[in-house]
Amino acid sequence: MPEAVSNTSPLLYLYRIGGIEWLPKLFDEVWIPAAVVGELKAGQQRGYDVPNATDYRWLRVENPRAMPSEWLSLDLGPGELAAMALALEKPTIILLLDDRLARNTAQAAGLTVWGTLKVVLEAKARGIIDSIEPSVQRLSDSGMWLSDEVRQRILALAGEKPASRSAR
């Protein structure tokens, strides 16, 4: 199985839909930088329902040794920057990111990037879940913005038909 480095948002969204425990089933190792732990703790202190990183023994906290200076001028959070830098140090790793600018930057650096929706697709492909439609709906309900086009595409990739909607 592959290994992964995660930013905050995939952990948060997977936690909110009851899917955070899919990660050790999909990856041999899952690393997070201390900046991600800090973002999660900040969310807890503000009263948000976020995962406590120490509750997941399979999460490994590791910081990058260096940060590409050209990334520091980008409008990215500390968790994104640290996760991307840590992934650069582990060339076969899968980087879990949702933010578009972060994803584009990471892909331009040659990193393999999965978003939360790709994790859901992989969970179905590996038999962890039977259908992605309930998870996609829970992601939307938990605050992940999904256009109708993205929702249709992700369901099609999973070989599922969207629930019928009334004519407009």
Short mmCIF file of C-alpha atoms in Angstrom, two decimals:
data_model
loop_
_atom_site.label_atom_id
_atom_site.label_comp_id
_atom_site.label_asym_id
_atom_site.label_seq_id
_atom_site.Cartn_x
_atom_site.Cartn_y
_atom_site.Cartn_z
CA MET A 1 0.00 0.00 0.00
CA PRO A 2 1.14 3.57 -0.56
CA GLU A 3 2.03 6.10 2.11
CA ALA A 4 0.48 9.55 2.57
CA VAL A 5 1.05 12.99 3.99
CA SER A 6 -2.15 14.85 4.88
CA ASN A 7 -3.12 18.46 5.22
CA THR A 8 -5.85 19.50 7.65
CA SER A 9 -8.93 19.57 5.40
CA PRO A 10 -8.95 15.90 4.30
CA LEU A 11 -8.62 14.82 7.94
CA LEU A 12 -11.38 17.20 8.96
CA TYR A 13 -13.81 16.21 6.22
CA LEU A 14 -13.16 12.48 6.59
CA TYR A 15 -13.66 12.79 10.33
CA ARG A 16 -16.95 14.61 9.85
CA ILE A 17 -18.33 11.90 7.54
CA GLY A 18 -17.10 9.00 9.67
CA GLY A 19 -14.34 8.10 7.22
CA ILE A 20 -11.12 9.05 8.97
CA GLU A 21 -10.53 5.37 9.84
CA TRP A 22 -10.37 4.59 6.11
CA LEU A 23 -6.90 6.14 5.97
CA PRO A 24 -4.99 3.29 7.70
CA LYS A 25 -6.86 0.88 5.41
CA LEU A 26 -5.73 2.80 2.31
CA PHE A 27 -2.17 3.69 3.36
CA ASP A 28 0.69 1.93 5.14
CA GLU A 29 1.70 5.18 6.86
CA VAL A 30 0.00 8.55 7.22
CA TRP A 31 2.14 11.52 8.21
CA ILE A 32 1.06 14.97 9.28
CA PRO A 33 3.28 17.94 10.08
CA ALA A 34 3.02 19.69 13.45
CA ALA A 35 1.39 22.65 11.66
CA VAL A 36 -1.60 20.40 10.86
CA VAL A 37 -1.79 19.31 14.51
CA GLY A 38 -1.75 23.00 15.44
CA GLU A 39 -4.57 23.83 13.03
CA LEU A 40 -6.68 21.00 14.44
CA LYS A 41 -6.01 22.16 18.02
CA ALA A 42 -6.92 25.73 17.09
CA GLY A 43 -10.22 24.46 15.70
CA GLN A 44 -10.91 22.54 18.92
CA GLN A 45 -10.17 25.64 20.99
CA ARG A 46 -12.72 27.56 18.94
CA GLY A 47 -15.32 24.88 19.67
CA TYR A 48 -15.37 23.21 16.24
CA ASP A 49 -15.93 19.48 15.83
CA VAL A 50 -12.50 18.42 14.62
CA PRO A 51 -10.43 15.28 15.13
CA ASN A 52 -7.85 15.12 17.88
CA ALA A 53 -4.69 13.88 16.14
CA THR A 54 -3.48 12.07 19.26
CA ASP A 55 -6.59 9.84 19.17
CA TYR A 56 -5.26 8.14 16.03
CA ARG A 57 -2.19 6.05 16.82
CA TRP A 58 -1.62 5.45 13.10
CA LEU A 59 -1.01 9.18 12.45
CA ARG A 60 2.70 10.03 12.50
CA VAL A 61 3.74 13.60 13.25
CA GLU A 62 6.83 14.67 11.32
CA ASN A 63 8.05 18.07 10.21
CA PRO A 64 9.73 18.85 6.90
CA ARG A 65 13.44 19.59 7.06
CA ALA A 66 13.12 22.54 4.66
CA MET A 67 10.51 24.74 3.01
CA PRO A 68 10.82 25.83 -0.64
CA SER A 69 11.20 29.60 -0.37
CA GLU A 70 9.11 30.24 -3.51
CA TRP A 71 6.09 28.73 -1.74
CA LEU A 72 6.25 31.18 1.16
CA SER A 73 4.83 34.01 -0.96
CA LEU A 74 1.76 31.98 -1.90
CA ASP A 75 -1.56 32.45 -0.13
CA LEU A 76 -1.40 29.05 1.57
CA GLY A 77 -1.83 28.09 5.20
CA PRO A 78 0.94 26.71 7.39
CA GLY A 79 -0.53 23.19 7.27
CA GLU A 80 -0.64 23.16 3.48
CA LEU A 81 2.90 24.48 3.17
CA ALA A 82 4.31 22.02 5.71
CA ALA A 83 2.43 19.03 4.25
CA MET A 84 3.65 19.90 0.74
CA ALA A 85 7.24 20.34 1.94
CA LEU A 86 7.12 17.04 3.85
CA ALA A 87 5.76 15.27 0.75
CA LEU A 88 8.69 16.64 -1.28
CA GLU A 89 11.01 14.75 1.07
CA LYS A 90 9.16 11.46 0.49
CA PRO A 91 9.11 11.05 -3.30
CA THR A 92 6.72 8.07 -3.49
CA ILE A 93 4.17 9.59 -1.12
CA ILE A 94 0.59 10.60 -1.90
CA LEU A 95 -0.23 14.10 -0.69
CA LEU A 96 -3.77 14.66 0.61
CA LEU A 97 -4.91 18.22 -0.17
CA ASP A 98 -8.17 19.91 -1.12
CA ASP A 99 -7.25 23.58 -1.71
CA ARG A 100 -6.95 24.30 -5.44
CA LEU A 101 -3.89 26.58 -5.23
CA ALA A 102 -2.11 24.09 -2.98
CA ARG A 103 -3.00 21.19 -5.29
CA ASN A 104 -1.80 23.06 -8.39
CA THR A 105 1.43 24.05 -6.67
CA ALA A 106 2.06 20.50 -5.42
CA GLN A 107 1.35 18.98 -8.83
CA ALA A 108 3.67 21.51 -10.49
CA ALA A 109 6.36 20.29 -8.06
CA GLY A 110 5.77 16.74 -9.31
CA LEU A 111 3.85 15.48 -6.29
CA THR A 112 1.00 12.97 -6.49
CA VAL A 113 -2.07 14.65 -5.00
CA TRP A 114 -5.37 13.19 -3.87
CA GLY A 115 -8.29 15.22 -2.59
CA THR A 116 -10.87 14.03 -0.12
CA LEU A 117 -13.12 12.90 -2.99
CA LYS A 118 -10.34 10.66 -4.34
CA VAL A 119 -10.03 9.09 -0.88
CA VAL A 120 -13.77 8.35 -0.97
CA LEU A 121 -13.44 6.83 -4.46
CA GLU A 122 -10.53 4.65 -3.29
CA ALA A 123 -12.50 3.54 -0.23
CA LYS A 124 -15.20 2.23 -2.56
CA ALA A 125 -12.72 0.70 -5.02
CA ARG A 126 -11.09 -1.24 -2.18
CA GLY A 127 -14.40 -2.43 -0.71
CA ILE A 128 -14.24 -0.31 2.44
CA ILE A 129 -17.59 1.27 1.55
CA ASP A 130 -20.30 0.04 -0.81
CA SER A 131 -21.43 3.36 -2.25
CA ILE A 132 -19.94 6.85 -2.39
CA GLU A 133 -23.19 8.78 -2.78
CA PRO A 134 -23.94 8.88 0.99
CA SER A 135 -20.37 10.03 1.70
CA VAL A 136 -20.51 12.69 -1.00
CA GLN A 137 -23.79 13.98 0.46
CA ARG A 138 -22.30 14.01 3.98
CA LEU A 139 -19.26 15.92 2.66
CA SER A 140 -21.57 18.52 1.19
CA ASP A 141 -23.62 18.66 4.40
CA SER A 142 -20.42 19.11 6.46
CA GLY A 143 -19.30 22.18 4.53
CA MET A 144 -17.37 20.92 1.51
CA TRP A 145 -18.49 22.93 -1.50
CA LEU A 146 -19.26 20.61 -4.41
CA SER A 147 -20.63 21.89 -7.68
CA ASP A 148 -23.32 19.81 -9.30
CA GLU A 149 -20.86 19.05 -12.11
CA VAL A 150 -18.25 17.69 -9.68
CA ARG A 151 -20.91 15.67 -7.84
CA GLN A 152 -22.10 14.13 -11.14
CA ARG A 153 -18.54 13.40 -12.27
CA ILE A 154 -17.50 11.75 -9.01
CA LEU A 155 -20.60 9.55 -8.98
CA ALA A 156 -19.96 8.57 -12.60
CA LEU A 157 -16.34 7.67 -11.76
CA ALA A 158 -17.67 5.41 -9.03
CA GLY A 159 -20.14 3.81 -11.44
CA GLU A 160 -23.09 5.21 -9.52
CA LYS A 161 -26.07 7.10 -10.80
CA PRO A 162 -27.05 10.25 -8.94
CA ALA A 163 -30.34 10.26 -7.10
CA SER A 164 -33.03 11.51 -9.44
CA ARG A 165 -33.98 15.14 -9.08
CA SER A 166 -37.20 16.80 -10.05
CA ALA A 167 -37.20 18.66 -13.38
CA ARG A 168 -36.29 22.33 -13.16
#
